[in-house]
PDB file of C-alpha atoms and ligand atoms in Angstrom:
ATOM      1  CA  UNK V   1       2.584  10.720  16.266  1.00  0.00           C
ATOM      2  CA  UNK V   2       3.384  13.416  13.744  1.00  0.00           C
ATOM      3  CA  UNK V   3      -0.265  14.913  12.729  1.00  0.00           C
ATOM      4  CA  UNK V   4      -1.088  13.877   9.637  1.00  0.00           C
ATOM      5  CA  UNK V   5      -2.059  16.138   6.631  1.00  0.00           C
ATOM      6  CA  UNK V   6      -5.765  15.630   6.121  1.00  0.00           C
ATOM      7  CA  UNK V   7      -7.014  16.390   2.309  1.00  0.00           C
ATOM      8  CA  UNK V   8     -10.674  16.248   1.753  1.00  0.00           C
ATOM      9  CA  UNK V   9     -11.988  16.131  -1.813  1.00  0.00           C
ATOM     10  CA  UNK V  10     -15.986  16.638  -3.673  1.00  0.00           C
ATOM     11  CA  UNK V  11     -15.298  12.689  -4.529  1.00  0.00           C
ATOM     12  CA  UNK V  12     -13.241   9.489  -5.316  1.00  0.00           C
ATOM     13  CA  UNK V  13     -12.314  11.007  -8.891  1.00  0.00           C
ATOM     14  CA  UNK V  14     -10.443  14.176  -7.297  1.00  0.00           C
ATOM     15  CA  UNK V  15      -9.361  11.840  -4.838  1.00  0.00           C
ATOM     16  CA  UNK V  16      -7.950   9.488  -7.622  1.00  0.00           C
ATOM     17  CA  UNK V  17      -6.386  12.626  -9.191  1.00  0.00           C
ATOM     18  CA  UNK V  18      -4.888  14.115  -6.199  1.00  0.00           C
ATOM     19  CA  UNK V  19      -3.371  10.551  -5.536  1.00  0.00           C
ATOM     20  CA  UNK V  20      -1.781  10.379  -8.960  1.00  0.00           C
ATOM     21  CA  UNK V  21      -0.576  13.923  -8.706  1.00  0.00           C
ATOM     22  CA  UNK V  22       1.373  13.181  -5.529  1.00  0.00           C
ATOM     23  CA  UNK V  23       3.119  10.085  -7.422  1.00  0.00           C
ATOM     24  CA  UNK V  24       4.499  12.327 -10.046  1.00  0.00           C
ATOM     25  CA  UNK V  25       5.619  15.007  -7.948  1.00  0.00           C
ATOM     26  CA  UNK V  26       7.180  12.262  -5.632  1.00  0.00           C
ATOM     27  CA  UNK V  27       8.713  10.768  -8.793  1.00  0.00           C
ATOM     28  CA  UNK V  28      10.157  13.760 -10.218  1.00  0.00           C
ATOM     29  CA  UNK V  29      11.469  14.471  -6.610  1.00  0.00           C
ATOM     30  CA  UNK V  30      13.230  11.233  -6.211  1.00  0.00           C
ATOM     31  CA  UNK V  31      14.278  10.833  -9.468  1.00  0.00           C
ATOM     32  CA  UNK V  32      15.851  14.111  -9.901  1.00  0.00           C
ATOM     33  CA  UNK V  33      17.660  13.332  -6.261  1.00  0.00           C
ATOM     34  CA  UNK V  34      18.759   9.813  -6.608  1.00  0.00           C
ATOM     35  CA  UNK V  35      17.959   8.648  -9.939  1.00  0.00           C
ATOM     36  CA  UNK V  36      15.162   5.920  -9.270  1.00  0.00           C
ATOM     37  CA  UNK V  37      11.826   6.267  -7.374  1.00  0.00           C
ATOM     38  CA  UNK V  38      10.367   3.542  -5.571  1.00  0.00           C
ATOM     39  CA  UNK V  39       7.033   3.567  -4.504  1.00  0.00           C
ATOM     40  CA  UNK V  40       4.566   0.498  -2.882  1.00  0.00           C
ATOM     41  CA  UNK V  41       1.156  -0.117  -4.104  1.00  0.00           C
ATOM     42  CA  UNK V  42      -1.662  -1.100  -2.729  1.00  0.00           C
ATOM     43  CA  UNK V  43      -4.373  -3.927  -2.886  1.00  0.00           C
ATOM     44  CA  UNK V  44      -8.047  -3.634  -3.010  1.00  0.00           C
ATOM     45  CA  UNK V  45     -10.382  -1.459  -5.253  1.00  0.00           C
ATOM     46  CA  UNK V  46      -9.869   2.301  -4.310  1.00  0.00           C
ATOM     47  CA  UNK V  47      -6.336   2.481  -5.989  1.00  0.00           C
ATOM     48  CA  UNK V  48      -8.058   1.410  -9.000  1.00  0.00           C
ATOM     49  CA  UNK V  49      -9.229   4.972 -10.613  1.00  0.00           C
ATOM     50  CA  UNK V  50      -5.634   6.007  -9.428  1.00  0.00           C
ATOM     51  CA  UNK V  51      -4.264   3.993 -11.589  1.00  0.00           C
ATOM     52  CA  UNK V  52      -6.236   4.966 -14.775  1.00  0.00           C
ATOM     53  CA  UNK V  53      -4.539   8.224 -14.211  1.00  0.00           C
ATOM     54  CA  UNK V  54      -1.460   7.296 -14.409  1.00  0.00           C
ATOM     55  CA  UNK V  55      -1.309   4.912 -17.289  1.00  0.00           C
ATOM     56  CA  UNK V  56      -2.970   7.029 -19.141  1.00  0.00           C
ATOM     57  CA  UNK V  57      -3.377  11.262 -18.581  1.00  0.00           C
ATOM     58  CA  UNK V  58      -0.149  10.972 -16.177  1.00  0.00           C
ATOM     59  CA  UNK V  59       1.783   8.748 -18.594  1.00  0.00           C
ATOM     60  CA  UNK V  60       4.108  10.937 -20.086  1.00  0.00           C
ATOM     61  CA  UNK V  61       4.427  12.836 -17.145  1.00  0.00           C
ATOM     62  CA  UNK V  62       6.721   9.950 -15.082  1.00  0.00           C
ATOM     63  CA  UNK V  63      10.066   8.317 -16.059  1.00  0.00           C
ATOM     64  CA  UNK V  64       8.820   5.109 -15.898  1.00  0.00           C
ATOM     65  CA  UNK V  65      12.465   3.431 -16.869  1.00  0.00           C
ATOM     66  CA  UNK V  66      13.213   4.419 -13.280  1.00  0.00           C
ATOM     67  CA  UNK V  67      10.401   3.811 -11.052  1.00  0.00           C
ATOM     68  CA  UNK V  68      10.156   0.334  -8.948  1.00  0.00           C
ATOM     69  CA  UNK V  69       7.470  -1.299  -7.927  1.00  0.00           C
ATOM     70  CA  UNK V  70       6.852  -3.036  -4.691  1.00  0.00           C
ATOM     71  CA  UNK V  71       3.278  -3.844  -3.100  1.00  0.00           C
ATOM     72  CA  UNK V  72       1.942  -3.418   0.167  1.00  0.00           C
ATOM     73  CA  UNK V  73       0.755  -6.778   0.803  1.00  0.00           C
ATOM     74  CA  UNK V  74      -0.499  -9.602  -1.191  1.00  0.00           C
ATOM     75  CA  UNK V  75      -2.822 -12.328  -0.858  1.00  0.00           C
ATOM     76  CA  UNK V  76      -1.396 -15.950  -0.778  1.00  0.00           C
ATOM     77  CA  UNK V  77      -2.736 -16.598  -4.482  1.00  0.00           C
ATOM     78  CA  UNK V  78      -1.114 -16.985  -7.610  1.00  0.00           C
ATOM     79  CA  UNK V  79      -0.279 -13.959  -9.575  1.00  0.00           C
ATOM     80  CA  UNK V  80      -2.873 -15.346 -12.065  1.00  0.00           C
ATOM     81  CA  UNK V  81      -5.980 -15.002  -9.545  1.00  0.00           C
ATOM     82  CA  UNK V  82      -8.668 -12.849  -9.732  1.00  0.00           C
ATOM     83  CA  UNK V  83      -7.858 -12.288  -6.173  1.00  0.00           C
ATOM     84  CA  UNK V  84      -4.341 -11.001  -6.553  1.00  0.00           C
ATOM     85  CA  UNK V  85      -3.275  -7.339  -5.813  1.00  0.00           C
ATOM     86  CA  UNK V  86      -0.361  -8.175  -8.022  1.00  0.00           C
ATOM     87  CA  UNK V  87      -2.852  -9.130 -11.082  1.00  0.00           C
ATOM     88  CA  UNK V  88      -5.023  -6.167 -10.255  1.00  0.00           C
ATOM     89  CA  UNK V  89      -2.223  -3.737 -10.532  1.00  0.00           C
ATOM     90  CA  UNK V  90      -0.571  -5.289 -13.961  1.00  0.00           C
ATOM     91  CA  UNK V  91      -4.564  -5.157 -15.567  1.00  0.00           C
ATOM     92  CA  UNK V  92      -4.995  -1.725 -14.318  1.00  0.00           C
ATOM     93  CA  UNK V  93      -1.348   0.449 -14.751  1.00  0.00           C
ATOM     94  CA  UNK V  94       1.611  -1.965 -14.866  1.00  0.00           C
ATOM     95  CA  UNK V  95       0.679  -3.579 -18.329  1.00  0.00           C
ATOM     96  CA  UNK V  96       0.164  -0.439 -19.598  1.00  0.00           C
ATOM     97  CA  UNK V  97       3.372   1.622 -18.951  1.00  0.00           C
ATOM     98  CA  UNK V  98       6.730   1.488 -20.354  1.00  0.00           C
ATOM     99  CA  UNK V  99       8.079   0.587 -17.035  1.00  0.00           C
ATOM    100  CA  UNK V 100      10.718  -2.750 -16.901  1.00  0.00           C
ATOM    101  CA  UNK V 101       9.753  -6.234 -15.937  1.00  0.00           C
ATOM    102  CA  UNK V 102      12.679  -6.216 -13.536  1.00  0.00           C
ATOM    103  CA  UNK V 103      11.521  -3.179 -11.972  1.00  0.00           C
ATOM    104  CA  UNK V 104       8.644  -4.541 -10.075  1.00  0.00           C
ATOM    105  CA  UNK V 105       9.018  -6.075  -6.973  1.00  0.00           C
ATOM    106  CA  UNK V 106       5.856  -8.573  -6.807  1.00  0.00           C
ATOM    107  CA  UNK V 107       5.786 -10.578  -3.597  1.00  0.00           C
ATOM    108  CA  UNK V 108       4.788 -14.715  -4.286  1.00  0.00           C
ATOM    109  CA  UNK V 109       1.734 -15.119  -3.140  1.00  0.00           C
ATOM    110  CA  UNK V 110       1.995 -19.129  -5.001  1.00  0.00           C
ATOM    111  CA  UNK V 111       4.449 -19.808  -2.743  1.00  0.00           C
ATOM    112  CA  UNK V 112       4.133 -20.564   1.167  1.00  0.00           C
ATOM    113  CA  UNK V 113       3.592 -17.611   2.377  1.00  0.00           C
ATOM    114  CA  UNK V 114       6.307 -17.562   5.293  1.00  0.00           C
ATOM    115  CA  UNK V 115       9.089 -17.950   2.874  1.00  0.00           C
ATOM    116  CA  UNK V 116       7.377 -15.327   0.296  1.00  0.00           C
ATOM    117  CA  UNK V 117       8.240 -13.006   3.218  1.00  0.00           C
ATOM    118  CA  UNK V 118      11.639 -14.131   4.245  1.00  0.00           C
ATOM    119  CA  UNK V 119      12.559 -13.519   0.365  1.00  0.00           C
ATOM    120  CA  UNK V 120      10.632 -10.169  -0.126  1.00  0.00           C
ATOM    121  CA  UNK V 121      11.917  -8.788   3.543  1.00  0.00           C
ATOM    122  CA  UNK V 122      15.854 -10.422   2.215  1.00  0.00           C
ATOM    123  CA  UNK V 123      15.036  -7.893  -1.054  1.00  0.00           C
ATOM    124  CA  UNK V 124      13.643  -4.708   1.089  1.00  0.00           C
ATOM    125  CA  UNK V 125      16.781  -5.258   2.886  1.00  0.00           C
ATOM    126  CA  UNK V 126      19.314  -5.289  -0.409  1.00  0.00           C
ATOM    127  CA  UNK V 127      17.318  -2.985  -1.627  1.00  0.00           C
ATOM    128  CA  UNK V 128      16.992  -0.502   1.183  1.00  0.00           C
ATOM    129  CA  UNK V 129      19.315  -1.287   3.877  1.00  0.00           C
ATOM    130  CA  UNK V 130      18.198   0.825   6.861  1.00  0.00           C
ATOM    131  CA  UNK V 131      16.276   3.270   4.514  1.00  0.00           C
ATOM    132  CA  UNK V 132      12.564   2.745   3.136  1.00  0.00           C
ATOM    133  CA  UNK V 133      10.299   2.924   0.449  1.00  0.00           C
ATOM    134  CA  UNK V 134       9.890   6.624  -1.313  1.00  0.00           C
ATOM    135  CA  UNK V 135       6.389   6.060  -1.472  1.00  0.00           C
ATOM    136  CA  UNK V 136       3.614   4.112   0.053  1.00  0.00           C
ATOM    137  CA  UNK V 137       0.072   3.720  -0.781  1.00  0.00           C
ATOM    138  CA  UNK V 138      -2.336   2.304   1.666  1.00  0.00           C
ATOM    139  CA  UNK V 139      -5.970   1.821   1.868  1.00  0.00           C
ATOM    140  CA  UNK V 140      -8.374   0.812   4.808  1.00  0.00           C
ATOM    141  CA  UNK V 141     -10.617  -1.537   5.845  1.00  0.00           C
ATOM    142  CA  UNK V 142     -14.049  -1.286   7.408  1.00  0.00           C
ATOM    143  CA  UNK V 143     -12.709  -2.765  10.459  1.00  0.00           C
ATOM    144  CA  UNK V 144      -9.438  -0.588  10.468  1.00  0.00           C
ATOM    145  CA  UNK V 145      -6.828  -2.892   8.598  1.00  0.00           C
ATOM    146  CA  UNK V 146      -4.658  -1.288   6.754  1.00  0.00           C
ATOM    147  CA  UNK V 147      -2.370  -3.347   3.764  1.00  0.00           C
ATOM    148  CA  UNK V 148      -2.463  -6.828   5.365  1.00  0.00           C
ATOM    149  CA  UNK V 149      -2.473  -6.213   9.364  1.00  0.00           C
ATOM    150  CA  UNK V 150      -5.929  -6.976  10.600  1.00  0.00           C
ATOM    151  CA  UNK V 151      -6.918  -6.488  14.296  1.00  0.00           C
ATOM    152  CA  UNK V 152      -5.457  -8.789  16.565  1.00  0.00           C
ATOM    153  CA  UNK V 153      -3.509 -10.513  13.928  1.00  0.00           C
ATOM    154  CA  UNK V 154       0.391 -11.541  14.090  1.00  0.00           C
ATOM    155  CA  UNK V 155       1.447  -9.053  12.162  1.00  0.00           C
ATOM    156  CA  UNK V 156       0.352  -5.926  13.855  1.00  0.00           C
ATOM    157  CA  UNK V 157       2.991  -6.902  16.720  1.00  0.00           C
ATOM    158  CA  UNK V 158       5.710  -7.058  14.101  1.00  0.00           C
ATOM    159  CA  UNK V 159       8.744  -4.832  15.352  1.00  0.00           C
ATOM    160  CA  UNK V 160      11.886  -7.054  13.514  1.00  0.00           C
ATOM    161  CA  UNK V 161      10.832  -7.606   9.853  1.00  0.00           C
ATOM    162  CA  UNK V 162      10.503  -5.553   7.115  1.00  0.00           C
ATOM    163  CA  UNK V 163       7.570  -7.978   5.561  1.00  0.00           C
ATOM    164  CA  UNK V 164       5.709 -11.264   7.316  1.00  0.00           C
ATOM    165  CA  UNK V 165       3.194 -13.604   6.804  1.00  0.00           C
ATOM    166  CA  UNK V 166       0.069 -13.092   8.543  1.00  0.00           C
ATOM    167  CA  UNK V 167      -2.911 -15.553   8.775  1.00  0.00           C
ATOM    168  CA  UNK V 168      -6.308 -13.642   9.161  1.00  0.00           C
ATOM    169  CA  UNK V 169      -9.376 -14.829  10.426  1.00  0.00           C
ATOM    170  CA  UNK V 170     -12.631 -15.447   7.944  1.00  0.00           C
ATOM    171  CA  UNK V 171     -14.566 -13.041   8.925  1.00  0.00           C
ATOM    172  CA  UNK V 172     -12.634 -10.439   7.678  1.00  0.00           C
ATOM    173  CA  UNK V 173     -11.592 -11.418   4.378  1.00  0.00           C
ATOM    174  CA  UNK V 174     -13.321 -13.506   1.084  1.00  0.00           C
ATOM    175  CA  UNK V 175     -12.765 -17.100   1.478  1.00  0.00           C
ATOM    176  CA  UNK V 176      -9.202 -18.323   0.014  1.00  0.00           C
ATOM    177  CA  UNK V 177      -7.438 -15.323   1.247  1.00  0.00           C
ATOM    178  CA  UNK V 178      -7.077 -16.276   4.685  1.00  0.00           C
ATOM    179  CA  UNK V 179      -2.909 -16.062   4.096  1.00  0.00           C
ATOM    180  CA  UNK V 180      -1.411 -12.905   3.576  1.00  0.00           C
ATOM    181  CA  UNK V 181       2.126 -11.526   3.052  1.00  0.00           C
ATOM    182  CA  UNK V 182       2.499  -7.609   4.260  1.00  0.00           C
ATOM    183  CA  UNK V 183       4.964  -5.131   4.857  1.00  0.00           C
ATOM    184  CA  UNK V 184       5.111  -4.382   8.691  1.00  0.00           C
ATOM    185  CA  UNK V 185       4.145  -1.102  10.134  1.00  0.00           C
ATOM    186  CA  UNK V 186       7.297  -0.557  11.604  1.00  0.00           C
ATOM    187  CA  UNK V 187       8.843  -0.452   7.720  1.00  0.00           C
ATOM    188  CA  UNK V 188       6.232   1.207   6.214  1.00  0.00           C
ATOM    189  CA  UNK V 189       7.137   4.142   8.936  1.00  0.00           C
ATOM    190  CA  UNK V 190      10.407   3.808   6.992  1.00  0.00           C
ATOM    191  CA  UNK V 191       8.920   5.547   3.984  1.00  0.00           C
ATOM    192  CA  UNK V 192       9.330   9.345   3.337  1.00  0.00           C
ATOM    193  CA  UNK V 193       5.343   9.724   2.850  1.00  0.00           C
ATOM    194  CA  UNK V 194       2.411   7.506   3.160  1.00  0.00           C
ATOM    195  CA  UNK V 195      -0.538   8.028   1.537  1.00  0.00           C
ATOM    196  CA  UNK V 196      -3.664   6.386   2.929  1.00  0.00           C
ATOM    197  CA  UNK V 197      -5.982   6.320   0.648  1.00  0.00           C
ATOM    198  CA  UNK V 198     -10.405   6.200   1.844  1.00  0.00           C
ATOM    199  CA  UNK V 199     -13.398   7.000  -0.372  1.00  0.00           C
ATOM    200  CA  UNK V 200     -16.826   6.302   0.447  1.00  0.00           C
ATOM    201  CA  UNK V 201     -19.407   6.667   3.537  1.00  0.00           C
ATOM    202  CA  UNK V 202     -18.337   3.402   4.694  1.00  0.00           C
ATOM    203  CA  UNK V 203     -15.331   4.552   5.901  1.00  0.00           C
ATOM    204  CA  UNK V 204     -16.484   7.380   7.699  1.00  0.00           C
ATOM    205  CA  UNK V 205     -17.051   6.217  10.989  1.00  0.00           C
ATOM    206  CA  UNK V 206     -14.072   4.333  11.423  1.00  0.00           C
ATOM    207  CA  UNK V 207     -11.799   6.771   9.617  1.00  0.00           C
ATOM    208  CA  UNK V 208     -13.371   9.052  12.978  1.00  0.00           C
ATOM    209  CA  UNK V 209     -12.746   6.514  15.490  1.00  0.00           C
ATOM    210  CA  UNK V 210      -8.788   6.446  13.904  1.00  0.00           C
ATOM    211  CA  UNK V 211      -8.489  10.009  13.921  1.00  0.00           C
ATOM    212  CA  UNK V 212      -9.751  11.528  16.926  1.00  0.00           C
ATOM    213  CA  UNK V 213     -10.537   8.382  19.424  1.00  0.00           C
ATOM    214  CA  UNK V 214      -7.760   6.320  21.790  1.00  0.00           C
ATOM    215  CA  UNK V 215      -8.649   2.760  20.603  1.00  0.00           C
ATOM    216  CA  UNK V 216      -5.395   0.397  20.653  1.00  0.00           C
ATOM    217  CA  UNK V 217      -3.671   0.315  17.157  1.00  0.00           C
ATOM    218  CA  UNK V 218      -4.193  -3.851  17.755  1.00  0.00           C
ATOM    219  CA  UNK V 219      -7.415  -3.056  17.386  1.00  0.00           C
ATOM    220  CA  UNK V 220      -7.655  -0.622  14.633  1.00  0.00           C
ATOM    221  CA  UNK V 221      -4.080  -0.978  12.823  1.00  0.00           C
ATOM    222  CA  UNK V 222      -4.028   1.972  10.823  1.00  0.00           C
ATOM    223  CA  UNK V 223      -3.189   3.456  13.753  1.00  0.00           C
ATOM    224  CA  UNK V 224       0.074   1.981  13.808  1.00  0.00           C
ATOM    225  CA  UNK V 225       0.868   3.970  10.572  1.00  0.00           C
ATOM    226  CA  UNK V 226       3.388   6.910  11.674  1.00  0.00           C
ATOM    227  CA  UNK V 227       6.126   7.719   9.529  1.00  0.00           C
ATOM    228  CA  UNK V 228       8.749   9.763  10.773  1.00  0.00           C
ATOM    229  CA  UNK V 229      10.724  11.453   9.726  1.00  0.00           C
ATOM    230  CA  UNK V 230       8.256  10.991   7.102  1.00  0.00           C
ATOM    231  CA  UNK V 231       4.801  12.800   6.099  1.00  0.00           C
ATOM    232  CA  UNK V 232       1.295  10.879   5.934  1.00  0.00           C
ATOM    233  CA  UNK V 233      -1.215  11.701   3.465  1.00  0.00           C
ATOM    234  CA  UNK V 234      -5.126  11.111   4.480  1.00  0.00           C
ATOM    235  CA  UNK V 235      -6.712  11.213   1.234  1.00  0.00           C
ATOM    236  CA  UNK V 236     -10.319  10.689   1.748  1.00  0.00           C
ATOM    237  CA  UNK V 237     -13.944  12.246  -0.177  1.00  0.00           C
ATOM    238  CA  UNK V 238     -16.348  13.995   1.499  1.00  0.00           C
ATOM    239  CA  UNK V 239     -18.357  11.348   2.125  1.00  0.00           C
ATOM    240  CA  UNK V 240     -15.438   9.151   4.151  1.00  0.00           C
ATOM    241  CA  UNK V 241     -14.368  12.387   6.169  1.00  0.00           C
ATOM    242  CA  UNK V 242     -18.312  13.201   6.671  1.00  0.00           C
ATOM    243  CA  UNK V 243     -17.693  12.454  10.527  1.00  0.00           C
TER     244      UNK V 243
HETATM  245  C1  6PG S 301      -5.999  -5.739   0.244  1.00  0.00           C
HETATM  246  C2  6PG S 301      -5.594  -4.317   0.496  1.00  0.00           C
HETATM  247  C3  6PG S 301      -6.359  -3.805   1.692  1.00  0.00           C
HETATM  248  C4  6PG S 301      -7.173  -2.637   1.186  1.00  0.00           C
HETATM  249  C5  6PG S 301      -8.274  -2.318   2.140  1.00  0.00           C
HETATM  250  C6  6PG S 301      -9.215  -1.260   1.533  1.00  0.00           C
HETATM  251  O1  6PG S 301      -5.142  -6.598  -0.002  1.00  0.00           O
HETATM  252  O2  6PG S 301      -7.228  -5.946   0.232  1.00  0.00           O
HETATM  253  O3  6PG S 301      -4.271  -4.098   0.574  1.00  0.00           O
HETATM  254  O4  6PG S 301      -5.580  -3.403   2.783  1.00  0.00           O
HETATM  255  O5  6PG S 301      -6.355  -1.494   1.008  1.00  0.00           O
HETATM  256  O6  6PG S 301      -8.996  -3.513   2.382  1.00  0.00           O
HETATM  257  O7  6PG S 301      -9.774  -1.836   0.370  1.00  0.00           O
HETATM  258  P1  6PG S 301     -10.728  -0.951  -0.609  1.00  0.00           P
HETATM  259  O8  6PG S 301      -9.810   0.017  -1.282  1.00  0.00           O
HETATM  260  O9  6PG S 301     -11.317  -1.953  -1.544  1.00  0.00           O
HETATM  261  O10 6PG S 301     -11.735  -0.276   0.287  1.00  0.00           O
END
């Protein structure tokens, strides 16, 4: 495992700004190299105050016209629900950028979710070939998930697909949710940084355990997250990096 580049900050809101800084620096980067930057986003609620900054201080700062959107994972809901990473993205940045309809990647969480994958993982492919995302934001779970591989599920064995379905067990997730799509670990170690990101005491213990203890990545699949030749970001607040 390459050692990953641990950045602790006073709180969630310098996290949030340190998160948004490294998507406009990776933007300009891989715009002014290839001409588009394409960068994954993730579900849950600490990407939230990330956003902000971007659709509105960071704006002006990113040619939106040619970034592309994919996400991380997705839960097997419409794009409508309250429940949707996809409708908690659009509410909190997409909607508010200039950035093009065609230019996000959402993965169909209305549709079953085994051939949501097979058509996301056919578009990673055209998109990417052999190559991976610019980009990739990733939170983590209490238990150690990270996007949608829980401990012990399917997907955390993954080593062929770019994206799968993955059924998770109740007592992980809200009710409804129990279908997910996600990228695979093995693609998101594809990406030329990943940036996981953890606010909050909550996280502190297991964000330990991850860091400096043995436990199988099966168990606590955030370990699985290794890109190489690639660089990970651990962006975390005092209070998740207090152990
Ligand atoms: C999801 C996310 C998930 C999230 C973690 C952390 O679909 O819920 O992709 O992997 O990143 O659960 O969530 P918080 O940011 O809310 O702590």
């Amino acid at each position: 495992m390459t050692s990953p580049h641990l950045k602790v900050y006073p709180d969630a809101d310098t996290v949030a700004r340190a998160a948004a800084e490294l998507f406009v620096a990776s933007a300009e980067r891989a715009i002014a190299a290839k001409g588009v930057f394409s960068v994954a986003l993730s579900g849950g609620s600490t990407p939230k105050a990330m956003h902000k900054l971007l659709a509105t201080e960071f704006k002006t700062a990113i040619d939106w016209v040619n970034v592309e959107i994919f996400f991380g994972d997705e839960r097997c809901v419409p794009p409508d629900s309250e429940l949707s990473n996809y409708r908690m993205a659009r509410e909190t940045l997409l909607d508010l950028v200039p950035i093009p309809l065609d230019n996000i990647y959402r993965m169909r969480g209305e549709i079953d979710p085994n051939e949501a994958a097979k058509l996301y993982g056919l578009q990673l492919k055209d998109i990417f070939a052999d190559g991976g995302i610019d980009l990739v934001y990733l939170g983590m779970g209490d238990d150690g998930h990270t996007a949608s591989l829980f401990p012990g599920t399917s997907a955390v064995d993954e080593t062929e697909h770019r994206c799968v379905a993955n059924h998770v067990p109740h007592a992980y997730i809200p009710k409804g949710t129990d279908w997910r799509i996600t990228l695979t670990a093995p693609f998101i170690n594809r990406a030329a940084c990943v940036a996981i990101l953890c606010t909050g005491a909550s996280k502190a213990e297991r964000i330990s355990q991850v860091l400096e203890g043995d436990d199988d990545p099966r168990v606590l699949p955030v370990k699985l997250i290794d890109p190489s030749p690639g660089q990970l970001y651990w962006l975390l607040d005092s209070a998740a990096a207090g152990m």
